[in-house]
Coordinates of C-alpha atoms in Angstrom, one line a residue:
M1 CA 2.7 2.0 -15.5
K2 CA 0.7 -0.1 -13.1
L3 CA 0.3 -3.1 -15.4
L4 CA 4.1 -3.8 -15.4
A5 CA 4.8 -2.6 -11.9
T6 CA 5.3 -6.2 -10.8
L7 CA 7.2 -7.5 -13.8
Y8 CA 10.6 -8.9 -12.8
L9 CA 12.8 -9.9 -15.7
S10 CA 15.6 -10.9 -13.3
L11 CA 14.6 -14.5 -13.9
V12 CA 14.4 -14.5 -17.7
L13 CA 18.0 -15.4 -18.2
G14 CA 17.9 -18.3 -15.7
L15 CA 15.6 -21.0 -16.9
G16 CA 15.8 -22.7 -13.5
A17 CA 14.4 -19.7 -11.7
S18 CA 12.1 -20.7 -8.9
L19 CA 12.8 -18.1 -6.3
P20 CA 11.5 -14.6 -5.9
L21 CA 13.6 -11.7 -7.0
G22 CA 14.3 -10.7 -3.4
D23 CA 15.7 -14.1 -2.7
L24 CA 18.5 -13.9 -5.4
I25 CA 21.2 -13.9 -2.7
A26 CA 23.5 -16.8 -2.1
D27 CA 22.1 -18.6 1.0
G28 CA 24.4 -21.6 1.5
G29 CA 22.1 -22.8 4.3
S30 CA 22.3 -21.8 7.9
H31 CA 25.8 -21.6 9.5
D32 CA 24.8 -22.0 13.1
A33 CA 25.6 -25.6 14.1
T34 CA 22.7 -25.6 16.6
L35 CA 20.1 -25.0 13.9
P36 CA 18.9 -27.5 11.3
D37 CA 20.1 -26.8 7.8
R38 CA 17.6 -27.7 5.0
C39 CA 20.5 -27.9 2.6
D40 CA 21.6 -31.1 4.3
G41 CA 18.5 -32.7 2.9
I42 CA 15.7 -33.0 5.5
E43 CA 12.1 -34.1 5.5
F44 CA 9.7 -31.3 6.4
D45 CA 6.9 -31.7 8.8
A46 CA 4.7 -29.2 7.0
I47 CA 4.8 -26.5 4.4
T48 CA 2.3 -23.6 3.8
P49 CA 2.1 -20.1 2.5
D50 CA 0.9 -17.5 4.9
E51 CA -1.6 -14.7 4.1
T52 CA 1.2 -12.6 2.6
G53 CA 2.4 -15.3 0.3
T54 CA 5.6 -16.1 2.3
T55 CA 6.1 -19.9 2.2
I56 CA 6.9 -21.4 5.6
F57 CA 8.7 -24.6 6.1
F58 CA 8.5 -26.5 9.4
K59 CA 10.8 -29.0 10.9
G60 CA 10.5 -29.9 14.6
A61 CA 10.9 -26.8 16.7
H62 CA 12.1 -24.7 13.8
L63 CA 10.8 -23.0 10.7
W64 CA 12.1 -21.2 7.6
N65 CA 10.4 -18.1 6.3
G66 CA 10.6 -18.1 2.5
F67 CA 12.8 -20.0 0.1
L68 CA 16.1 -18.6 1.5
G69 CA 17.5 -17.9 4.9
P70 CA 18.4 -19.9 8.0
A71 CA 16.2 -21.8 10.4
Q72 CA 14.5 -19.9 13.2
P73 CA 12.7 -21.1 16.4
S74 CA 9.1 -21.5 15.4
N75 CA 7.9 -20.3 18.9
E76 CA 9.2 -16.9 18.0
F77 CA 6.3 -16.7 15.5
F78 CA 3.7 -19.2 16.7
H79 CA 4.4 -19.7 20.4
E80 CA 1.0 -21.3 21.2
L81 CA 2.1 -24.4 19.2
D82 CA 4.9 -25.2 21.7
E83 CA 2.6 -27.0 24.1
Y84 CA 1.5 -29.6 21.5
G85 CA 4.8 -30.5 19.8
H86 CA 5.7 -30.3 16.1
V87 CA 3.2 -29.4 13.3
D88 CA 1.8 -32.4 11.5
A89 CA 0.2 -30.5 8.6
A90 CA -0.7 -27.0 7.5
F91 CA -2.5 -25.1 4.8
R92 CA -3.7 -21.6 3.8
M93 CA -7.5 -21.5 3.5
H94 CA -9.0 -20.6 0.2
N95 CA -12.6 -19.6 0.8
P96 CA -13.3 -16.2 -0.8
E97 CA -17.0 -16.5 0.0
N98 CA -16.3 -16.4 3.7
K99 CA -14.0 -13.5 4.6
D100 CA -13.8 -14.8 8.2
D101 CA -11.5 -17.6 7.3
H102 CA -10.2 -16.8 3.8
D103 CA -6.4 -16.7 3.8
H104 CA -6.2 -17.8 7.4
V105 CA -3.5 -20.4 8.0
Y106 CA -4.5 -23.7 9.7
F107 CA -2.0 -25.9 11.6
F108 CA -2.8 -29.4 12.7
L109 CA -1.1 -31.0 15.8
D110 CA -2.3 -34.4 16.8
D111 CA -6.1 -34.0 17.2
K112 CA -6.1 -30.2 17.5
V113 CA -6.4 -27.4 14.9
F114 CA -5.1 -23.9 15.2
S115 CA -6.1 -20.9 13.0
Y116 CA -3.8 -17.9 12.5
Y117 CA -4.0 -14.7 10.7
N118 CA -1.1 -12.2 10.6
R119 CA 0.8 -14.7 12.8
T120 CA -1.9 -14.2 15.5
L121 CA -3.9 -17.1 16.9
E122 CA -7.6 -16.6 16.3
A123 CA -10.0 -16.4 19.3
G124 CA -11.4 -19.8 20.2
Y125 CA -8.4 -21.8 19.0
P126 CA -7.1 -24.4 19.3
K127 CA -10.2 -26.5 18.7
P128 CA -10.7 -30.3 18.4
L129 CA -10.0 -31.2 14.8
Q130 CA -13.4 -32.9 14.4
D131 CA -15.2 -29.7 15.4
E132 CA -13.7 -27.8 12.5
F133 CA -13.2 -30.6 9.9
P134 CA -15.6 -33.4 10.8
G135 CA -14.7 -36.7 9.3
V136 CA -11.0 -35.9 8.9
P137 CA -8.6 -38.2 10.8
S138 CA -6.2 -36.9 13.4
H139 CA -2.4 -37.2 13.3
L140 CA -2.3 -36.1 9.7
D141 CA 0.7 -36.3 7.4
A142 CA 0.0 -33.3 5.2
A143 CA -2.7 -30.9 4.0
V144 CA -3.2 -28.5 1.0
E145 CA -6.0 -26.3 -0.2
C146 CA -7.6 -26.8 -3.6
P147 CA -9.7 -23.9 -4.9
K148 CA -12.8 -24.5 -7.1
G149 CA -11.7 -24.7 -10.7
E150 CA -8.7 -26.7 -9.8
C151 CA -10.9 -29.1 -7.8
P152 CA -14.6 -29.5 -8.4
A153 CA -15.4 -27.4 -5.3
N154 CA -13.4 -25.3 -2.8
S155 CA -11.7 -28.2 -0.9
V156 CA -8.9 -29.2 1.3
L157 CA -6.9 -32.4 0.7
F158 CA -5.8 -34.1 3.9
F159 CA -3.1 -36.8 3.6
K160 CA -2.6 -39.8 5.9
G161 CA -0.6 -42.6 4.5
H162 CA -1.8 -43.3 1.0
D163 CA -5.3 -42.1 1.8
V164 CA -6.4 -38.6 0.7
H165 CA -9.4 -37.2 2.5
V166 CA -11.0 -34.5 0.3
F167 CA -13.0 -32.1 2.5
D168 CA -15.6 -29.9 0.7
I169 CA -15.4 -26.6 2.5
D170 CA -19.0 -25.6 1.8
T171 CA -20.8 -28.9 2.5
K172 CA -18.3 -30.3 5.0
V173 CA -18.6 -33.7 3.2
V174 CA -15.4 -35.9 3.1
K175 CA -14.6 -38.2 0.3
T176 CA -11.7 -40.6 0.7
K177 CA -9.4 -41.7 -2.1
T178 CA -6.4 -44.0 -2.1
W179 CA -3.4 -42.9 -4.2
S180 CA -1.0 -45.8 -3.7
H181 CA 1.0 -44.6 -6.7
L182 CA 1.9 -41.4 -4.9
P183 CA 4.6 -41.4 -2.2
V184 CA 3.4 -40.9 1.4
C185 CA 3.5 -37.1 1.7
T186 CA 4.9 -35.6 4.9
S187 CA 4.0 -32.2 3.6
A188 CA 2.1 -30.7 0.7
L189 CA 2.1 -27.3 -1.1
R190 CA 0.0 -25.5 -3.6
W191 CA 2.3 -23.1 -5.3
L192 CA 1.4 -21.1 -8.4
E193 CA -1.6 -23.4 -9.1
R194 CA 0.6 -26.5 -9.0
Y195 CA 0.5 -29.2 -6.4
Y196 CA 3.5 -30.8 -4.7
C197 CA 3.9 -33.8 -2.4
F198 CA 7.1 -33.6 -0.3
H199 CA 8.7 -36.8 0.9
G200 CA 12.2 -37.1 2.3
H201 CA 14.2 -34.3 0.7
N202 CA 12.3 -34.9 -2.6
F203 CA 9.0 -33.7 -4.0
T204 CA 6.5 -35.1 -6.6
K205 CA 4.1 -32.9 -8.6
F206 CA 0.6 -34.4 -8.8
N207 CA -2.9 -33.7 -10.1
P208 CA -5.1 -32.6 -7.2
V209 CA -8.2 -34.4 -8.6
S210 CA -6.8 -37.7 -9.8
G211 CA -3.4 -37.8 -8.0
E212 CA -1.9 -38.5 -11.4
V213 CA 1.9 -37.9 -11.7
S214 CA 3.2 -36.8 -15.0
G215 CA 6.8 -36.0 -15.7
D216 CA 10.1 -37.1 -14.3
Y217 CA 9.6 -37.4 -10.5
P218 CA 10.7 -37.4 -7.7
K219 CA 13.0 -34.4 -7.8
D220 CA 15.3 -33.0 -5.1
A221 CA 13.6 -30.0 -3.3
R222 CA 17.0 -28.3 -2.9
D223 CA 17.1 -27.9 -6.7
Y224 CA 13.8 -26.0 -6.8
F225 CA 12.5 -24.7 -3.4
M226 CA 15.6 -23.4 -1.7
K227 CA 19.0 -22.0 -2.7
C228 CA 21.7 -24.4 -1.7
P229 CA 25.4 -24.6 -2.7
G230 CA 25.9 -27.2 -5.5
F231 CA 22.1 -27.4 -6.2
G232 CA 19.9 -25.7 -8.8
H233 CA 18.3 -26.9 -12.1
G234 CA 19.0 -23.9 -14.3
G235 CA 22.3 -22.4 -13.6
E236 CA 23.1 -19.3 -11.7
Y237 CA 20.5 -16.5 -11.4
K238 CA 21.4 -13.5 -13.5
I239 CA 19.7 -10.1 -13.4
P240 CA 19.8 -8.7 -16.9
K241 CA 20.6 -5.1 -17.6
C242 CA 17.5 -3.1 -18.6
G243 CA 19.1 -2.5 -22.0
D244 CA 19.1 -6.2 -22.6
V245 CA 15.4 -6.9 -21.9
K246 CA 13.5 -8.4 -24.8
I247 CA 9.9 -9.7 -24.7
D248 CA 8.5 -12.1 -27.3
A249 CA 4.9 -11.8 -26.3
I250 CA 2.8 -10.5 -23.4
T251 CA -0.9 -10.9 -22.7
T252 CA -3.7 -10.9 -20.1
D253 CA -6.2 -13.7 -20.3
D254 CA -9.9 -13.5 -19.6
Q255 CA -9.3 -14.7 -16.0
G256 CA -7.0 -11.8 -15.2
K257 CA -3.8 -13.8 -15.4
K258 CA -0.9 -11.8 -16.9
Y259 CA 1.8 -13.6 -18.8
F260 CA 5.0 -12.6 -20.6
F261 CA 7.1 -14.9 -22.8
A262 CA 10.8 -14.7 -23.6
G263 CA 12.6 -17.4 -25.5
P264 CA 11.6 -20.8 -24.0
I265 CA 10.2 -19.4 -20.7
Y266 CA 7.2 -17.6 -19.5
M267 CA 6.3 -15.9 -16.3
R268 CA 3.0 -15.2 -14.6
L269 CA 2.9 -11.5 -13.6
D270 CA -0.2 -11.6 -11.3
T271 CA 1.4 -14.0 -8.8
H272 CA 3.5 -11.4 -7.0
R273 CA 2.1 -12.4 -3.6
D274 CA 3.6 -15.9 -3.9
G275 CA 6.6 -14.7 -5.9
L276 CA 7.3 -14.2 -9.6
H277 CA 8.8 -17.2 -11.2
A278 CA 10.0 -18.3 -14.6
F279 CA 8.9 -21.6 -16.1
R280 CA 9.5 -23.4 -19.4
I281 CA 6.6 -22.8 -21.8
T282 CA 6.4 -26.5 -22.6
G283 CA 5.7 -27.3 -19.0
T284 CA 2.3 -25.6 -19.4
W285 CA 1.7 -25.7 -23.2
K286 CA 3.6 -28.8 -24.2
E287 CA 3.1 -28.3 -27.9
M288 CA 4.9 -25.0 -28.0
I289 CA 8.4 -26.5 -28.2
H290 CA 9.8 -23.6 -30.2
G291 CA 8.5 -20.7 -28.1
V292 CA 5.9 -18.1 -29.3
D293 CA 5.8 -15.1 -31.7
A294 CA 2.6 -13.7 -30.3
V295 CA -0.2 -14.5 -27.8
F296 CA -3.6 -13.1 -27.2
S297 CA -6.7 -14.1 -25.2
Y298 CA -10.3 -14.2 -26.4
N299 CA -13.5 -15.8 -25.3
D300 CA -11.9 -17.9 -22.5
K301 CA -9.3 -19.2 -24.9
L302 CA -5.6 -18.5 -25.3
Y303 CA -4.3 -18.1 -28.9
M304 CA -0.6 -18.8 -29.3
I305 CA 1.1 -18.0 -32.6
K306 CA 4.3 -19.5 -33.8
D307 CA 5.5 -19.2 -37.4
D308 CA 2.5 -19.8 -39.6
Q309 CA 0.6 -21.8 -37.1
V310 CA -2.1 -20.9 -34.5
Y311 CA -2.6 -23.0 -31.4
I312 CA -5.7 -22.5 -29.3
Y313 CA -5.9 -23.6 -25.7
K314 CA -8.8 -23.7 -23.3
L315 CA -8.3 -21.5 -20.2
D316 CA -8.7 -24.4 -17.8
A317 CA -6.6 -26.0 -15.1
H318 CA -4.9 -28.2 -17.7
N319 CA -4.5 -25.7 -20.6
T320 CA -5.9 -28.2 -23.0
L321 CA -5.2 -27.8 -26.8
I322 CA -8.4 -27.7 -28.6
E323 CA -9.0 -30.6 -30.9
G324 CA -8.0 -30.0 -34.5
Y325 CA -5.2 -27.5 -33.7
P326 CA -2.8 -26.1 -34.7
K327 CA -4.2 -24.6 -37.8
S328 CA -2.6 -22.2 -40.3
L329 CA -2.8 -18.5 -39.8
K330 CA -4.6 -18.2 -43.1
E331 CA -7.3 -20.7 -42.1
E332 CA -7.8 -19.4 -38.5
L333 CA -7.3 -15.6 -38.9
G334 CA -7.2 -14.9 -42.6
I335 CA -3.6 -13.6 -42.7
E336 CA -0.3 -14.8 -43.9
G337 CA 3.3 -14.0 -43.0
H338 CA 5.2 -13.5 -39.7
V339 CA 3.4 -12.1 -36.8
D340 CA 5.3 -9.7 -34.5
G341 CA 2.6 -9.0 -32.0
A342 CA -1.1 -9.4 -31.3
F343 CA -3.5 -8.0 -28.7
V344 CA -7.2 -7.8 -27.9
C345 CA -8.5 -4.9 -25.8
P346 CA -10.8 -5.7 -22.9
N347 CA -14.4 -6.6 -23.9
K348 CA -13.7 -6.3 -27.6
D349 CA -14.0 -8.8 -30.5
T350 CA -11.1 -7.5 -32.6
V351 CA -7.6 -8.8 -32.5
H352 CA -5.0 -6.3 -33.6
I353 CA -2.1 -8.1 -35.4
I354 CA 1.2 -6.4 -35.9
Q355 CA 3.2 -7.5 -39.0
G356 CA 6.2 -5.3 -39.7
T357 CA 4.9 -1.7 -40.0
I358 CA 1.3 -2.7 -40.5
I359 CA -1.4 -3.3 -37.9
R360 CA -4.2 -5.5 -39.2
D361 CA -7.7 -5.8 -37.5
V362 CA -9.5 -9.2 -37.6
D363 CA -13.0 -9.5 -36.3
L364 CA -13.0 -12.6 -34.1
S365 CA -16.8 -12.8 -33.9
A366 CA -17.1 -13.2 -37.7
T367 CA -17.0 -16.4 -39.8
P368 CA -14.8 -16.7 -41.7
R369 CA -12.3 -14.5 -40.1
V370 CA -10.7 -12.0 -42.5
V371 CA -8.8 -8.7 -42.2
T372 CA -11.4 -5.9 -41.9
R373 CA -8.8 -3.1 -42.2
D374 CA -5.2 -2.4 -42.0
F375 CA -3.1 0.7 -41.1
P376 CA 0.5 1.6 -41.3
I377 CA 2.2 2.3 -38.0
P378 CA 5.3 4.5 -37.6
I379 CA 7.3 1.9 -35.6
S380 CA 9.2 -1.1 -37.1
E381 CA 10.7 -4.2 -35.6
I382 CA 8.1 -4.4 -32.8
D383 CA 8.4 -7.4 -30.4
A384 CA 5.1 -7.5 -28.6
G385 CA 1.9 -5.6 -27.9
L386 CA -0.5 -5.4 -25.0
C387 CA -3.9 -3.7 -24.4
S388 CA -5.4 -2.9 -21.0
Q389 CA -7.7 -0.3 -19.4
E390 CA -4.6 2.0 -19.3
G391 CA -4.1 1.9 -23.1
V392 CA -1.9 0.1 -25.6
Y393 CA 1.8 -0.7 -24.9
V394 CA 4.0 -1.6 -27.8
F395 CA 7.4 -3.1 -26.9
K396 CA 10.6 -2.9 -28.9
G397 CA 13.7 -4.3 -27.3
S398 CA 14.3 -2.5 -24.0
T399 CA 11.9 0.3 -24.8
F400 CA 8.1 0.7 -25.0
Y401 CA 5.6 3.1 -26.6
H402 CA 2.4 4.0 -24.9
Y403 CA -0.8 4.9 -26.8
D404 CA -4.2 5.8 -25.3
S405 CA -6.0 3.2 -27.4
A406 CA -5.8 0.9 -30.3
F407 CA -7.4 3.6 -32.5
T408 CA -4.7 6.1 -31.5
L409 CA -2.0 3.6 -32.5
A410 CA -3.7 3.0 -35.8
V411 CA -4.2 6.7 -36.8
T412 CA -1.2 8.4 -35.3
K413 CA 1.3 9.3 -38.0
M414 CA 4.3 9.9 -35.6
A415 CA 5.4 7.6 -32.9
P416 CA 5.5 8.9 -29.4
V417 CA 8.8 9.3 -27.6
P418 CA 10.0 5.8 -26.6
E419 CA 10.4 5.2 -22.9
N420 CA 13.1 2.9 -21.5
I421 CA 12.2 -0.1 -19.4
T422 CA 13.4 0.8 -15.9
P423 CA 14.5 -1.2 -12.8
A424 CA 11.3 0.0 -11.0
M425 CA 9.2 -1.6 -13.8
M426 CA 11.0 -4.9 -14.3
G427 CA 13.7 -5.4 -11.7
C428 CA 16.5 -5.2 -14.2
Q429 CA 19.9 -3.6 -13.7
E430 CA 20.7 0.0 -14.8

């Protein structure tokens, strides 16, 4: 089942989960006294993901590969940097229109720039910084990529003091802003479409366009970006047994982002390259304080259902609640009662709503929206439904049912044999 091949539910029971499944091993920092220990609380020189999604942390002559593990000499991986001292700033290029530099990792040392791919220095590097990024000052503090959609254009944010130099990758135009309210960033990181300024052993999340900081910051990086004894913001990480798995809702939006929801948390399933991580629903959709019953995507909007209310959010960088919402189920979809699951199949205008042992079809292109037909289904107590090119998946507890299509689900009188969610699918325990 390709759709769920990357679904790790190991983080569902730990609301503080910020580390990939493979990192759920007690680290405790490095134990070699000759190596720096980031659990002591240090200020990083630079942080960047590489082309595989591994986040690299730099400090002096050492680095850490990923969120766990001890420090290692950086010259074992990037030996050409030795001659120039420590890394000032680094970022992973986001330029899908130009395959020659997309996903390449750039390092900045004094007035020089290095470009690496697969940990190999590209031909012609190092270069003078001005040759590659004209108008950007040398001796930078930090850098981070900002793709179009999150910024007005594919850009790189270069930090020096309180000044932020926004470099347009296509036009090579630099616009300088001053964000005096933001701490001086010694490193910066774009992680799961969020932007973080690291300063000391703390970090502050910020808006990449305005520099706005919302929420309770700064926070200690050891609580979120590494596993350290005595730190962590959500308790110990627990891998549930496959028999304990329960999904409240699951969907794919029109941008190809895959989400699942369980209790107060959600997880993006399409971010496996940068790690799969659990977040509180209210951190992205602040109005959904009681979780969700069902979620579906249609026409670049995300419909979130809780009790008898429908919340509709724009699929933009800020997940903006559309003015006038929430509205009642009756007013928005022409139905009443508890919703167990909902899904829209690719390139279709019908939302299939599961209520008990009935599946109801609502034409989303019609006004007003009313139920066009309903069918009994041979399964009760369904938790969630999902439709993809591979068919329809109906989830019930730790099992799922697979149908070839929504039509098959509606007309089949007998349920298929339920299949158990497996460790290979979801990373749960036998």
